[in-house]
XYZ file of C-alpha atoms in Angstrom:
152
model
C -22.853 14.840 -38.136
C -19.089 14.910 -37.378
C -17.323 12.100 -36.264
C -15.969 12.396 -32.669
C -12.239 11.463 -31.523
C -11.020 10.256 -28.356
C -9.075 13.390 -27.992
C -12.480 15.735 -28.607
C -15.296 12.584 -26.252
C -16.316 14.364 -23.564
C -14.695 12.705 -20.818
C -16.364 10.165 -18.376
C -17.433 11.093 -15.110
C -14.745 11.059 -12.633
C -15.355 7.716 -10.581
C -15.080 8.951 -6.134
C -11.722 7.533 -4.816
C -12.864 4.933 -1.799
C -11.901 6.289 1.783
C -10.224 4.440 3.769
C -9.463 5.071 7.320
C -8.561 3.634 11.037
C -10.794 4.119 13.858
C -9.187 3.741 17.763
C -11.248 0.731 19.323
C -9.027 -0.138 22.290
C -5.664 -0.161 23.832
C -3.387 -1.081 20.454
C -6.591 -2.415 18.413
C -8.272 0.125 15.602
C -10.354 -0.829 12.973
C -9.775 -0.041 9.465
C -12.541 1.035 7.425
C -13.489 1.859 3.276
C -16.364 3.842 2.263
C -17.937 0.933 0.401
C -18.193 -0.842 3.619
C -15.280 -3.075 4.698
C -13.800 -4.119 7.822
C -10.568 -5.505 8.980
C -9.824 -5.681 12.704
C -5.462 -4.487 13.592
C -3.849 -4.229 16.242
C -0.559 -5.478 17.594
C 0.950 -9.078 16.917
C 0.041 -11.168 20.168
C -3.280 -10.027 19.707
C -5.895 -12.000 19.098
C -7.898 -11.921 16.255
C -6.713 -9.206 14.746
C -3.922 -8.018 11.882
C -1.016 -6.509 12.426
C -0.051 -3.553 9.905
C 2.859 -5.902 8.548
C 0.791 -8.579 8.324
C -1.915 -6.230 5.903
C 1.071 -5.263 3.408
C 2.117 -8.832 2.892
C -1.859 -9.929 2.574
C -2.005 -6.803 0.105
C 0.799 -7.600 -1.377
C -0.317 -11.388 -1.889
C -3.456 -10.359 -2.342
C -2.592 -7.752 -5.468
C -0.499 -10.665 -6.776
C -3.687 -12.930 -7.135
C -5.915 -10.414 -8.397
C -3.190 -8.945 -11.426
C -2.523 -13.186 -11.782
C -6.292 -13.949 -12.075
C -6.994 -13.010 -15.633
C -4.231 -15.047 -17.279
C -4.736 -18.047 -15.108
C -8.442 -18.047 -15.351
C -8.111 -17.969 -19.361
C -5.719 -21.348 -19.478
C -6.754 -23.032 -16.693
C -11.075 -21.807 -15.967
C -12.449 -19.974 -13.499
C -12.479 -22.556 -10.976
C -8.802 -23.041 -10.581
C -7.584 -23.011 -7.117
C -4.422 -21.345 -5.921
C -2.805 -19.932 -2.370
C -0.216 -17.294 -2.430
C 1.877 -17.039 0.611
C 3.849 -14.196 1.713
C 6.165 -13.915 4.371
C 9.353 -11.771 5.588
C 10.520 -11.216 8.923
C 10.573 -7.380 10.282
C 14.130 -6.050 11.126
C 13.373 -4.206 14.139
C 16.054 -2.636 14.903
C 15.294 -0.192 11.389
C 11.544 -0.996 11.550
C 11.316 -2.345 7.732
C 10.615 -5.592 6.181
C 14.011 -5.346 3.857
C 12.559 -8.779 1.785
C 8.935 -10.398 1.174
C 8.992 -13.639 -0.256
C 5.876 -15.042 -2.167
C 4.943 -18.245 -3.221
C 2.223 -19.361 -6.120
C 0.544 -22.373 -5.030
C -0.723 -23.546 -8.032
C -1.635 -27.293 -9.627
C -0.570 -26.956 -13.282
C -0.210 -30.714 -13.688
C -2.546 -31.078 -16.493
C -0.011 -28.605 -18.572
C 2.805 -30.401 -20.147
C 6.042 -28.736 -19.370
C 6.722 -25.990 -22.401
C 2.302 -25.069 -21.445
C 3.292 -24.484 -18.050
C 6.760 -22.446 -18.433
C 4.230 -20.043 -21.191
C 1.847 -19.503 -18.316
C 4.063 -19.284 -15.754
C 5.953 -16.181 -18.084
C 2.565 -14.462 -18.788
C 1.643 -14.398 -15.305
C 5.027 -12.973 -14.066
C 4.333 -10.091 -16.849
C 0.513 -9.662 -15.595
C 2.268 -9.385 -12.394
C 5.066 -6.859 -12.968
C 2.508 -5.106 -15.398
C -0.454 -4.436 -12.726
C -0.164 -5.327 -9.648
C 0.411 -1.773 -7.809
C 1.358 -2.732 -4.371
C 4.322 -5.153 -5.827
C 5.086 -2.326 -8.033
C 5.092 0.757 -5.190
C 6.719 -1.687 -2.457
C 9.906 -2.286 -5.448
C 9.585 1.783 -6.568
C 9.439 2.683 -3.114
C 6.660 5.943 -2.538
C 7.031 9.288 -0.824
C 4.474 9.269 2.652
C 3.508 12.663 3.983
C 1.961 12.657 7.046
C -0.117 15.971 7.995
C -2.305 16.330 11.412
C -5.595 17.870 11.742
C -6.016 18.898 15.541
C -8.704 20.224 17.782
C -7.006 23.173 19.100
């Protein structure tokens, strides 16, 4: 029987991309929704109890940063490590864009003596850089196109 390459494998199935849409709940209040079942309430700031879209890209953004950090902190330090990242920038309305985001690792490496925490603190910043996409898009910058679909 012949041996098979990676070039000749048949190819795995094609995994569905998750939808992801907003639904109109009330005056400036949707609610976003994925096809595997989440929920996150958005609507303006002043709002109660809700997100506002800025405040979703930084929690994306801090969020992508914990998950791309998780691997190489959960290898040094074990899975129950605790850490907060917080995010913050302040809108420039007048151009509607958040020109900086600022995060901050929260993290208690005091049981790593000084050269052990400046390794993990380099391997994280490449996990980082490496795979976290939103960090990566927000710095490359992406194309939006916007299309409607009406009821004429």
């Amino acid at each position: 029987m012949a041996e098979q390459t990676a070039a000749s494998a048949p190819a795995a199935p094609a995994k569905a991309a998750t939808e992801l849409w907003v639904e109109r709940t009330g005056t400036r209040r949707y609610t976003g929704r994925s096809s595997r079942g989440a929920e996150v309430l958005i609507g303006s700031e002043g709002v109660e109890g809700v997100f506002s879209p800025g405040e979703l890209l930084k929690i994306a953004l801090a969020a992508c940063t914990g998950l791309s950090s998780d691997f190489p902190l959960s290898n040094r330090l074990g899975e129950n490590y605790d850490v907060t990242i917080r995010v913050s920038g302040a809108a420039d309305r007048e151009n509607e864009v958040y020109p900086e985001l600022d995060e901050v690792v929260e993290l208690d490496l005091s049981e790593l003596d000084e050269a052990g925490r400046e390794r993990l603190m380099v391997t994280v910043q490449r996990a980082i850089d490496k795979v976290c996409t939103v960090g990566r898009t927000l710095k490359a910058g992406t194309k939006v196109n916007l299309s409607f679909r009406v009821d004429a």
